[in-house]
């Protein structure tokens, strides 16, 4: 009986082996076969993510990174922070208890590229914004073990000495607009001024930031230094906005609680 | 060595090197003040080395050799040596990054030496530098032998090999300067990516043209895998690296995709870099060198067909298992999980096919460390593909993801499978390539085998322990319903395992250094002897290209 059940499969393998025996004489048959076989899965999994509307939630209050925050994000990438810190809270109870409401797709809608990460040598940072003071963040980046003795994080004291390159920001925001981030002409043109302004409260430049990016924008001396705008300013400004681009995740949780 | 090129070929090589120098000059000029500037200098330097090397022999007479009588192995030899060099660099970097996690101040307080910057030097160094060069070199060897034909072209193989290494050097030096796209295993920026596309197209054309010259009616199974490696890596590389540079005078670019689509594209790439770089190509190696060394035909032709097409079709779907419980829609996660589990069938078909091939040759496995490298590689391939399918199950993944378990799994594959099959193949092919009687020291091979195996086992066990411990600690609740452990509590618990991991890695590195020494001494000291039948022959010749079934 076993043999009878298997016989169609045996015939199929027989057929397959015989066809293959002929096909493998042609390099182009193999080439086309490989491309087709390997093409299906990627197409079926990726293409619909661009067309199915429910993939990314609608969040009308979703805001963009300011030039200073985007500059900080670029530093985060440059230093490889993503190798040890995820920015993706999974839909698991312990993660929600530890880090906050689980991450939504819309929160990284404008993240080119996304920084969801793959490893937590350090904790998740998706909602680290405003959990610690600027002062704490700066001290922790200068010497992590002065703040958390058990930490294995590298020191980033040099960020406080490096003046931030703001001149390239208009070009960077422009490139971001080309890949789909809706920066306005005004925001792009003033990117360099706004980047400085966000780290210089009570100045004319700071008013421009509020005007172009909204009154809720964090405008502070992030690194505590008043003499110049450093890479530390940018990185801390970025860390402090993580999880703060939209209120939707916290609403989702309260809705589910009802 | 370069005297073996005809004068026309030397002129072509000279022209290409001049073009490379000019491109480097352009990059250095446009990118001054940006990391692109130093990269331009590196490109110019690389072009200049080739230019000078070719210029030295440009006046030499035309070569006299009859090209139909010999295989062209010069690029293969150089490729294998470069691969061993990258092995020592990449694994050395690995030991260093591992040590930094145990002793975080081990870095001279410099910006370039932080974990985040040197970790990709380790991953790219071993995957692309060591693995990639070994794949390119062995593919040149295997395609000629299984086709009984000489390489189609003499400049193209050099272009592929040296061009690929230029990509590797730009990648590694870029990470130290902070040039990265942050996409794991696809970190190099846009100009390096474009260059790799050029190199890869030439590689594909070379492969197809060599196959077209073959004196065998059938294309041997090793070549299917090498072909899949070349083709699919090209597709993955191009799609995942689509980006818009902020300026053509700078390194920085922004990925074309964002958020959830970017995550899916990245792990479609990331997982299939494992599939088509670290699996398909190395299965090509296995399917040639294992039967050759064991002097046994492949156990089953039909299993080869089944596993080849199974791997090619199933693997592509599996990437989304990296994104379980994330903001990726659940239907994609489920597809990824399902195909990951099904993938076990073709994976074990391959591993089983390799091990069954050894039936009748197990006494050789006992006596010959080279064959034992290949056998243990097949075993680790079977083990890590089983572990991979297991970890792709959503419930298991909720524990293992983000922890060291993943790191351990990757290294079971990378050390136990990829590196061991590569070292086995290197020991098998070096005497043939340099026309020596044997390797310089079989004792060193034996030492290397046991160091590598011990290193891998220590590494993997340390990471299993730390990963599962950490995963469990993260989800432990007190009786009052609060989390028991803070994140730093889990970090403290990791420390002993991080020390053990660094020690395991150091053993593995020591083995790789022995391999480099042994190969060097073989080339220098072992008497010449040409391997029998190692030249292009018509397919009616009595000696088969690979052992045939009895």
mmCIF file of N, CA, C and O in Angstrom, chain A residues 4-68:
data_model
loop_
_atom_site.group_PDB
_atom_site.id
_atom_site.type_symbol
_atom_site.label_atom_id
_atom_site.label_comp_id
_atom_site.label_asym_id
_atom_site.label_seq_id
_atom_site.Cartn_x
_atom_site.Cartn_y
_atom_site.Cartn_z
ATOM 1 N N UNK A 4 2.031 2.075 -3.254
ATOM 2 C CA UNK A 4 0.987 2.619 -4.104
ATOM 3 C C UNK A 4 0.804 4.125 -3.850
ATOM 4 O O UNK A 4 0.662 4.915 -4.779
ATOM 5 N N UNK A 5 0.850 4.480 -2.551
ATOM 6 C CA UNK A 5 0.697 5.903 -2.207
ATOM 7 C C UNK A 5 1.846 6.720 -2.801
ATOM 8 O O UNK A 5 1.651 7.812 -3.313
ATOM 9 N N UNK A 6 3.027 6.149 -2.749
ATOM 10 C CA UNK A 6 4.200 6.909 -3.182
ATOM 11 C C UNK A 6 4.387 6.912 -4.696
ATOM 12 O O UNK A 6 5.157 7.713 -5.213
ATOM 13 N N UNK A 7 3.683 6.040 -5.395
ATOM 14 C CA UNK A 7 3.993 5.883 -6.815
ATOM 15 C C UNK A 7 3.830 7.163 -7.636
ATOM 16 O O UNK A 7 4.663 7.421 -8.505
ATOM 17 N N UNK A 8 2.791 8.005 -7.386
ATOM 18 C CA UNK A 8 2.750 9.240 -8.175
ATOM 19 C C UNK A 8 3.978 10.107 -7.946
ATOM 20 O O UNK A 8 4.501 10.717 -8.881
ATOM 21 N N UNK A 9 4.449 10.138 -6.704
ATOM 22 C CA UNK A 9 5.641 10.937 -6.411
ATOM 23 C C UNK A 9 6.856 10.362 -7.138
ATOM 24 O O UNK A 9 7.664 11.091 -7.690
ATOM 25 N N UNK A 10 6.943 9.036 -7.112
ATOM 26 C CA UNK A 10 8.069 8.396 -7.790
ATOM 27 C C UNK A 10 8.053 8.749 -9.272
ATOM 28 O O UNK A 10 9.079 9.061 -9.857
ATOM 29 N N UNK A 11 6.816 8.711 -9.848
ATOM 30 C CA UNK A 11 6.727 9.063 -11.269
ATOM 31 C C UNK A 11 7.152 10.507 -11.494
ATOM 32 O O UNK A 11 7.824 10.831 -12.466
ATOM 33 N N UNK A 12 6.763 11.392 -10.545
ATOM 34 C CA UNK A 12 7.119 12.795 -10.683
ATOM 35 C C UNK A 12 8.639 12.973 -10.635
ATOM 36 O O UNK A 12 9.221 13.707 -11.431
ATOM 37 N N UNK A 13 9.270 12.280 -9.697
ATOM 38 C CA UNK A 13 10.722 12.404 -9.584
ATOM 39 C C UNK A 13 11.418 11.850 -10.824
ATOM 40 O O UNK A 13 12.395 12.404 -11.309
ATOM 41 N N UNK A 14 10.855 10.760 -11.321
ATOM 42 C CA UNK A 14 11.404 10.153 -12.525
ATOM 43 C C UNK A 14 11.365 11.172 -13.663
ATOM 44 O O UNK A 14 12.358 11.419 -14.352
ATOM 45 N N UNK A 15 10.176 11.800 -13.798
ATOM 46 C CA UNK A 15 9.994 12.797 -14.845
ATOM 47 C C UNK A 15 10.958 13.971 -14.635
ATOM 48 O O UNK A 15 11.629 14.428 -15.552
ATOM 49 N N UNK A 16 11.041 14.408 -13.367
ATOM 50 C CA UNK A 16 11.890 15.555 -13.059
ATOM 51 C C UNK A 16 13.348 15.251 -13.409
ATOM 52 O O UNK A 16 14.037 16.059 -14.026
ATOM 53 N N UNK A 17 13.792 14.060 -13.007
ATOM 54 C CA UNK A 17 15.182 13.707 -13.271
ATOM 55 C C UNK A 17 15.450 13.660 -14.766
ATOM 56 O O UNK A 17 16.477 14.131 -15.242
ATOM 57 N N UNK A 18 14.478 13.104 -15.507
ATOM 58 C CA UNK A 18 14.714 13.002 -16.957
ATOM 59 C C UNK A 18 14.720 14.373 -17.632
ATOM 60 O O UNK A 18 15.552 14.647 -18.474
ATOM 61 N N UNK A 19 13.785 15.250 -17.219
ATOM 62 C CA UNK A 19 13.772 16.596 -17.799
ATOM 63 C C UNK A 19 15.055 17.322 -17.435
ATOM 64 O O UNK A 19 15.662 17.996 -18.265
ATOM 65 N N UNK A 20 15.436 17.194 -16.167
ATOM 66 C CA UNK A 20 16.607 17.913 -15.715
ATOM 67 C C UNK A 20 17.844 17.444 -16.457
ATOM 68 O O UNK A 20 18.713 18.238 -16.808
ATOM 69 N N UNK A 21 17.883 16.146 -16.716
ATOM 70 C CA UNK A 21 19.045 15.577 -17.395
ATOM 71 C C UNK A 21 19.244 16.257 -18.755
ATOM 72 O O UNK A 21 20.363 16.468 -19.196
ATOM 73 N N UNK A 22 18.114 16.616 -19.379
ATOM 74 C CA UNK A 22 18.230 17.333 -20.650
ATOM 75 C C UNK A 22 18.518 18.812 -20.423
ATOM 76 O O UNK A 22 19.355 19.408 -21.095
ATOM 77 N N UNK A 23 17.812 19.410 -19.452
ATOM 78 C CA UNK A 23 17.911 20.872 -19.263
ATOM 79 C C UNK A 23 19.297 21.297 -18.814
ATOM 80 O O UNK A 23 19.772 22.368 -19.175
ATOM 81 N N UNK A 24 19.964 20.451 -18.025
ATOM 82 C CA UNK A 24 21.244 20.878 -17.468
ATOM 83 C C UNK A 24 22.359 20.892 -18.511
ATOM 84 O O UNK A 24 23.505 21.141 -18.178
ATOM 85 N N UNK A 25 22.018 20.625 -19.761
ATOM 86 C CA UNK A 25 23.025 20.781 -20.814
ATOM 87 C C UNK A 25 23.061 22.216 -21.318
ATOM 88 O O UNK A 25 23.884 22.555 -22.169
ATOM 89 N N UNK A 26 22.124 23.029 -20.857
ATOM 90 C CA UNK A 26 22.029 24.396 -21.386
ATOM 91 C C UNK A 26 22.206 25.407 -20.260
ATOM 92 O O UNK A 26 21.392 25.474 -19.351
ATOM 93 N N UNK A 27 23.277 26.196 -20.345
ATOM 94 C CA UNK A 27 23.539 27.131 -19.251
ATOM 95 C C UNK A 27 22.434 28.184 -19.153
ATOM 96 O O UNK A 27 22.099 28.629 -18.063
ATOM 97 N N UNK A 28 21.852 28.554 -20.284
ATOM 98 C CA UNK A 28 20.816 29.591 -20.224
ATOM 99 C C UNK A 28 19.517 29.044 -19.621
ATOM 100 O O UNK A 28 18.781 29.788 -18.970
ATOM 101 N N UNK A 29 19.257 27.752 -19.829
ATOM 102 C CA UNK A 29 18.078 27.160 -19.192
ATOM 103 C C UNK A 29 18.237 27.213 -17.677
ATOM 104 O O UNK A 29 17.301 27.572 -16.953
ATOM 105 N N UNK A 30 19.434 26.906 -17.206
ATOM 106 C CA UNK A 30 19.684 26.993 -15.762
ATOM 107 C C UNK A 30 19.549 28.430 -15.270
ATOM 108 O O UNK A 30 18.929 28.693 -14.248
ATOM 109 N N UNK A 31 20.127 29.363 -16.046
ATOM 110 C CA UNK A 31 20.082 30.772 -15.638
ATOM 111 C C UNK A 31 18.643 31.249 -15.479
ATOM 112 O O UNK A 31 18.269 31.820 -14.452
ATOM 113 N N UNK A 32 17.831 30.993 -16.506
ATOM 114 C CA UNK A 32 16.437 31.445 -16.456
ATOM 115 C C UNK A 32 15.701 30.731 -15.324
ATOM 116 O O UNK A 32 14.947 31.347 -14.563
ATOM 117 N N UNK A 33 15.946 29.430 -15.186
ATOM 118 C CA UNK A 33 15.291 28.667 -14.128
ATOM 119 C C UNK A 33 15.615 29.214 -12.755
ATOM 120 O O UNK A 33 14.734 29.365 -11.903
ATOM 121 N N UNK A 34 16.880 29.537 -12.517
ATOM 122 C CA UNK A 34 17.293 30.049 -11.205
ATOM 123 C C UNK A 34 16.618 31.387 -10.929
ATOM 124 O O UNK A 34 16.074 31.621 -9.854
ATOM 125 N N UNK A 35 16.626 32.272 -11.940
ATOM 126 C CA UNK A 35 16.025 33.608 -11.732
ATOM 127 C C UNK A 35 14.537 33.462 -11.420
ATOM 128 O O UNK A 35 14.016 34.121 -10.510
ATOM 129 N N UNK A 36 13.852 32.585 -12.156
ATOM 130 C CA UNK A 36 12.415 32.415 -11.925
ATOM 131 C C UNK A 36 12.166 31.822 -10.529
ATOM 132 O O UNK A 36 11.350 32.341 -9.761
ATOM 133 N N UNK A 37 12.872 30.748 -10.216
ATOM 134 C CA UNK A 37 12.640 30.078 -8.927
ATOM 135 C C UNK A 37 12.930 31.013 -7.766
ATOM 136 O O UNK A 37 12.212 31.038 -6.766
ATOM 137 N N UNK A 38 13.988 31.804 -7.903
ATOM 138 C CA UNK A 38 14.369 32.684 -6.797
ATOM 139 C C UNK A 38 13.580 33.986 -6.819
ATOM 140 O O UNK A 38 13.587 34.725 -5.842
ATOM 141 N N UNK A 39 12.896 34.262 -7.925
ATOM 142 C CA UNK A 39 12.188 35.535 -8.026
ATOM 143 C C UNK A 39 10.843 35.551 -7.321
ATOM 144 O O UNK A 39 10.423 36.572 -6.773
ATOM 145 N N UNK A 40 10.177 34.401 -7.313
ATOM 146 C CA UNK A 40 8.785 34.347 -6.836
ATOM 147 C C UNK A 40 8.652 34.859 -5.400
ATOM 148 O O UNK A 40 7.882 35.782 -5.122
ATOM 149 N N UNK A 41 9.418 34.252 -4.482
ATOM 150 C CA UNK A 41 9.253 34.550 -3.060
ATOM 151 C C UNK A 41 9.416 36.023 -2.738
ATOM 152 O O UNK A 41 8.577 36.615 -2.048
ATOM 153 N N UNK A 42 10.465 36.625 -3.254
ATOM 154 C CA UNK A 42 10.713 38.028 -2.965
ATOM 155 C C UNK A 42 9.584 38.896 -3.484
ATOM 156 O O UNK A 42 9.112 39.812 -2.807
ATOM 157 N N UNK A 43 9.107 38.575 -4.678
ATOM 158 C CA UNK A 43 8.045 39.382 -5.269
ATOM 159 C C UNK A 43 6.768 39.284 -4.446
ATOM 160 O O UNK A 43 6.139 40.285 -4.129
ATOM 161 N N UNK A 44 6.395 38.068 -4.075
ATOM 162 C CA UNK A 44 5.138 37.875 -3.338
ATOM 163 C C UNK A 44 5.197 38.535 -1.964
ATOM 164 O O UNK A 44 4.203 39.063 -1.472
ATOM 165 N N UNK A 45 6.380 38.542 -1.340
ATOM 166 C CA UNK A 45 6.452 39.090 0.016
ATOM 167 C C UNK A 45 6.667 40.601 0.046
ATOM 168 O O UNK A 45 6.227 41.267 0.977
ATOM 169 N N UNK A 46 7.355 41.138 -0.948
ATOM 170 C CA UNK A 46 7.719 42.553 -0.859
ATOM 171 C C UNK A 46 6.731 43.457 -1.593
ATOM 172 O O UNK A 46 6.265 44.456 -1.041
ATOM 173 N N UNK A 47 6.370 43.094 -2.820
ATOM 174 C CA UNK A 47 5.539 44.001 -3.623
ATOM 175 C C UNK A 47 4.239 44.408 -2.922
ATOM 176 O O UNK A 47 3.893 45.594 -2.907
ATOM 177 N N UNK A 48 3.488 43.467 -2.303
ATOM 178 C CA UNK A 48 2.229 43.883 -1.674
ATOM 179 C C UNK A 48 2.405 44.872 -0.525
ATOM 180 O O UNK A 48 1.476 45.611 -0.203
ATOM 181 N N UNK A 49 3.596 44.909 0.080
ATOM 182 C CA UNK A 49 3.796 45.842 1.190
ATOM 183 C C UNK A 49 3.685 47.290 0.714
ATOM 184 O O UNK A 49 3.418 48.195 1.496
ATOM 185 N N UNK A 50 3.901 47.488 -0.577
ATOM 186 C CA UNK A 50 3.797 48.842 -1.113
ATOM 187 C C UNK A 50 2.368 49.164 -1.528
ATOM 188 O O UNK A 50 2.006 50.320 -1.665
ATOM 189 N N UNK A 51 1.544 48.131 -1.758
ATOM 190 C CA UNK A 51 0.211 48.386 -2.309
ATOM 191 C C UNK A 51 -0.908 48.205 -1.302
ATOM 192 O O UNK A 51 -1.956 48.825 -1.433
ATOM 193 N N UNK A 52 -0.717 47.342 -0.287
ATOM 194 C CA UNK A 52 -1.804 47.125 0.672
ATOM 195 C C UNK A 52 -1.810 48.271 1.691
ATOM 196 O O UNK A 52 -0.817 48.497 2.391
ATOM 197 N N UNK A 53 -2.910 48.997 1.758
ATOM 198 C CA UNK A 53 -2.941 50.214 2.570
ATOM 199 C C UNK A 53 -2.790 49.945 4.062
ATOM 200 O O UNK A 53 -2.220 50.755 4.788
ATOM 201 N N UNK A 54 -3.322 48.816 4.539
ATOM 202 C CA UNK A 54 -3.272 48.557 5.983
ATOM 203 C C UNK A 54 -1.858 48.293 6.496
ATOM 204 O O UNK A 54 -1.637 48.216 7.698
ATOM 205 N N UNK A 55 -0.890 48.114 5.580
ATOM 206 C CA UNK A 55 0.475 47.800 6.010
ATOM 207 C C UNK A 55 1.009 48.880 6.954
ATOM 208 O O UNK A 55 1.645 48.585 7.949
ATOM 209 N N UNK A 56 0.755 50.122 6.610
ATOM 210 C CA UNK A 56 1.211 51.235 7.443
ATOM 211 C C UNK A 56 -0.023 51.994 7.935
ATOM 212 O O UNK A 56 -0.851 52.411 7.131
ATOM 213 N N UNK A 57 -0.135 52.164 9.266
ATOM 214 C CA UNK A 57 -1.293 52.844 9.838
ATOM 215 C C UNK A 57 -1.291 54.321 9.430
ATOM 216 O O UNK A 57 -0.251 54.872 9.087
ATOM 217 N N UNK A 58 -2.455 54.954 9.515
ATOM 218 C CA UNK A 58 -2.526 56.390 9.270
ATOM 219 C C UNK A 58 -2.321 57.112 10.596
ATOM 220 O O UNK A 58 -2.974 56.804 11.591
ATOM 221 N N UNK A 59 -1.380 58.035 10.638
ATOM 222 C CA UNK A 59 -1.150 58.832 11.848
ATOM 223 C C UNK A 59 -1.051 60.288 11.424
ATOM 224 O O UNK A 59 0.014 60.764 11.033
ATOM 225 N N UNK A 60 -2.176 61.007 11.497
ATOM 226 C CA UNK A 60 -2.184 62.386 10.993
ATOM 227 C C UNK A 60 -1.202 63.292 11.743
ATOM 228 O O UNK A 60 -0.703 64.261 11.190
ATOM 229 N N UNK A 61 -0.894 62.934 13.024
ATOM 230 C CA UNK A 61 -0.002 63.820 13.781
ATOM 231 C C UNK A 61 1.470 63.482 13.578
ATOM 232 O O UNK A 61 2.327 64.076 14.207
ATOM 233 N N UNK A 62 1.782 62.522 12.709
ATOM 234 C CA UNK A 62 3.168 62.085 12.478
ATOM 235 C C UNK A 62 4.024 63.261 12.008
ATOM 236 O O UNK A 62 3.701 63.923 11.036
ATOM 237 N N UNK A 63 5.122 63.517 12.732
ATOM 238 C CA UNK A 63 5.973 64.635 12.314
ATOM 239 C C UNK A 63 7.297 64.142 11.735
ATOM 240 O O UNK A 63 7.626 62.970 11.849
ATOM 241 N N UNK A 64 8.014 65.064 11.097
ATOM 242 C CA UNK A 64 9.282 64.695 10.455
ATOM 243 C C UNK A 64 10.436 64.963 11.414
ATOM 244 O O UNK A 64 10.294 65.718 12.373
ATOM 245 N N UNK A 65 11.588 64.363 11.140
ATOM 246 C CA UNK A 65 12.788 64.728 11.891
ATOM 247 C C UNK A 65 13.200 66.138 11.496
ATOM 248 O O UNK A 65 13.192 66.478 10.314
ATOM 249 N N UNK A 66 13.589 66.944 12.488
ATOM 250 C CA UNK A 66 14.163 68.252 12.167
ATOM 251 C C UNK A 66 15.563 68.020 11.603
ATOM 252 O O UNK A 66 16.119 66.923 11.751
ATOM 253 N N UNK A 67 16.151 69.040 10.976
ATOM 254 C CA UNK A 67 17.506 68.854 10.431
ATOM 255 C C UNK A 67 18.497 68.394 11.501
ATOM 256 O O UNK A 67 19.323 67.523 11.240
ATOM 257 N N UNK A 68 18.396 68.948 12.726
ATOM 258 C CA UNK A 68 19.336 68.553 13.778
ATOM 259 C C UNK A 68 19.127 67.082 14.153
ATOM 260 O O UNK A 68 20.095 66.332 14.323
#
